[in-house]
Amino acid sequence: MDTLKAKPQTAKLTITSNPYVGFTPFGYQPFVNVKKIDNEEEYKINISPRSLANELNKLFEENNNKWIDLKFSFAKESSDPKSKYVIEKIE
């Protein structure tokens, strides 16, 4: 499964798995599987970056501590690879 990289353009996603660990060039990292809401394409996303993890954790807690079926928009503030993630809950 391909890894979805965040861009300044928003993608609307639904989480389809609980977190799991995958091996990357930087060692083991946490991932979740996601599906794009608009076209049903499936990806995985690395959930370790702090600005992403903090926001996803808030949504996780609001969702009764459940990952699966959590819906959110996924983007970066800018095209700079070090820019923060912009995450918002979708109802």
mmCIF file of C-alpha atoms in Angstrom:
data_model
loop_
_atom_site.group_PDB
_atom_site.id
_atom_site.type_symbol
_atom_site.label_atom_id
_atom_site.label_comp_id
_atom_site.label_asym_id
_atom_site.label_seq_id
_atom_site.Cartn_x
_atom_site.Cartn_y
_atom_site.Cartn_z
ATOM 1 C CA MET A 1 0.000 0.000 0.000
ATOM 2 C CA ASP A 2 1.325 3.433 -0.923
ATOM 3 C CA THR A 3 1.984 6.101 1.692
ATOM 4 C CA LEU A 4 -0.068 9.271 1.272
ATOM 5 C CA LYS A 5 2.052 12.397 1.629
ATOM 6 C CA ALA A 6 0.326 15.557 2.850
ATOM 7 C CA LYS A 7 0.264 18.546 0.486
ATOM 8 C CA PRO A 8 -1.103 22.079 0.827
ATOM 9 C CA GLN A 9 -4.214 20.801 -1.002
ATOM 10 C CA THR A 10 -6.677 19.179 1.404
ATOM 11 C CA ALA A 11 -7.520 15.485 1.190
ATOM 12 C CA LYS A 12 -10.588 14.177 3.022
ATOM 13 C CA LEU A 13 -9.854 10.827 4.661
ATOM 14 C CA THR A 14 -11.447 8.049 6.702
ATOM 15 C CA ILE A 15 -9.240 5.845 8.903
ATOM 16 C CA THR A 16 -9.779 2.148 8.112
ATOM 17 C CA SER A 17 -7.379 0.466 10.573
ATOM 18 C CA ASN A 18 -6.012 0.721 14.054
ATOM 19 C CA PRO A 19 -2.419 1.999 14.318
ATOM 20 C CA TYR A 20 0.328 -0.462 13.447
ATOM 21 C CA VAL A 21 4.097 -0.319 13.082
ATOM 22 C CA GLY A 22 5.857 -0.396 9.726
ATOM 23 C CA PHE A 23 9.527 -0.309 8.784
ATOM 24 C CA THR A 24 10.809 2.825 6.998
ATOM 25 C CA PRO A 25 14.259 4.180 6.082
ATOM 26 C CA PHE A 26 14.134 5.940 9.485
ATOM 27 C CA GLY A 27 13.352 2.778 11.459
ATOM 28 C CA TYR A 28 9.976 1.592 12.682
ATOM 29 C CA GLN A 29 7.154 4.159 12.476
ATOM 30 C CA PRO A 30 3.417 4.125 13.356
ATOM 31 C CA PHE A 31 0.885 4.054 10.509
ATOM 32 C CA VAL A 32 -2.866 3.876 9.955
ATOM 33 C CA ASN A 33 -4.629 2.870 6.766
ATOM 34 C CA VAL A 34 -6.892 5.513 5.251
ATOM 35 C CA LYS A 35 -9.340 5.825 2.391
ATOM 36 C CA LYS A 36 -9.944 9.030 0.437
ATOM 37 C CA ILE A 37 -13.591 9.961 0.861
ATOM 38 C CA ASP A 38 -14.019 11.348 -2.663
ATOM 39 C CA ASN A 39 -12.662 8.415 -4.682
ATOM 40 C CA GLU A 40 -12.208 5.444 -2.298
ATOM 41 C CA GLU A 41 -8.431 5.180 -2.996
ATOM 42 C CA GLU A 42 -6.617 3.433 -0.142
ATOM 43 C CA TYR A 43 -3.324 4.544 1.392
ATOM 44 C CA LYS A 44 -1.431 4.484 4.655
ATOM 45 C CA ILE A 45 -0.197 7.558 6.527
ATOM 46 C CA ASN A 46 2.663 7.906 8.980
ATOM 47 C CA ILE A 47 1.144 9.300 12.182
ATOM 48 C CA SER A 48 4.363 10.068 14.069
ATOM 49 C CA PRO A 49 4.885 13.778 13.217
ATOM 50 C CA ARG A 50 3.991 15.816 16.298
ATOM 51 C CA SER A 51 1.644 18.321 14.609
ATOM 52 C CA LEU A 52 -0.281 15.404 13.075
ATOM 53 C CA ALA A 53 -0.214 13.119 16.126
ATOM 54 C CA ASN A 54 -1.469 15.815 18.522
ATOM 55 C CA GLU A 55 -4.474 16.669 16.362
ATOM 56 C CA LEU A 56 -5.305 13.046 15.566
ATOM 57 C CA ASN A 57 -5.144 12.186 19.262
ATOM 58 C CA LYS A 58 -7.755 14.879 20.015
ATOM 59 C CA LEU A 59 -10.036 13.464 17.312
ATOM 60 C CA PHE A 60 -9.410 9.920 18.585
ATOM 61 C CA GLU A 61 -10.491 10.916 22.093
ATOM 62 C CA GLU A 62 -13.581 12.745 20.758
ATOM 63 C CA ASN A 63 -14.437 9.551 18.831
ATOM 64 C CA ASN A 64 -14.699 7.426 22.014
ATOM 65 C CA ASN A 65 -11.083 6.225 21.621
ATOM 66 C CA LYS A 66 -11.797 4.589 18.262
ATOM 67 C CA TRP A 67 -9.585 4.986 15.200
ATOM 68 C CA ILE A 68 -11.700 3.202 12.624
ATOM 69 C CA ASP A 69 -14.187 5.419 10.720
ATOM 70 C CA LEU A 70 -12.600 8.625 12.053
ATOM 71 C CA LYS A 71 -13.030 11.236 9.289
ATOM 72 C CA PHE A 72 -10.762 14.255 8.882
ATOM 73 C CA SER A 73 -9.200 16.636 6.380
ATOM 74 C CA PHE A 74 -5.448 16.205 5.860
ATOM 75 C CA ALA A 75 -3.109 18.903 4.528
ATOM 76 C CA LYS A 76 0.115 20.808 5.176
ATOM 77 C CA GLU A 77 0.321 24.559 5.857
ATOM 78 C CA SER A 78 2.682 24.986 2.896
ATOM 79 C CA SER A 79 4.848 23.039 0.471
ATOM 80 C CA ASP A 80 7.781 23.230 2.905
ATOM 81 C CA PRO A 81 8.427 19.640 4.088
ATOM 82 C CA LYS A 82 8.808 20.933 7.668
ATOM 83 C CA SER A 83 5.505 22.836 7.702
ATOM 84 C CA LYS A 84 2.814 21.804 10.164
ATOM 85 C CA TYR A 85 -0.113 19.534 9.374
ATOM 86 C CA VAL A 86 -3.589 21.037 9.185
ATOM 87 C CA ILE A 87 -6.123 18.528 10.503
ATOM 88 C CA GLU A 88 -9.853 19.134 10.943
ATOM 89 C CA LYS A 89 -12.636 16.766 11.901
ATOM 90 C CA ILE A 90 -15.258 15.942 9.290
ATOM 91 C CA GLU A 91 -18.734 14.995 10.486
#
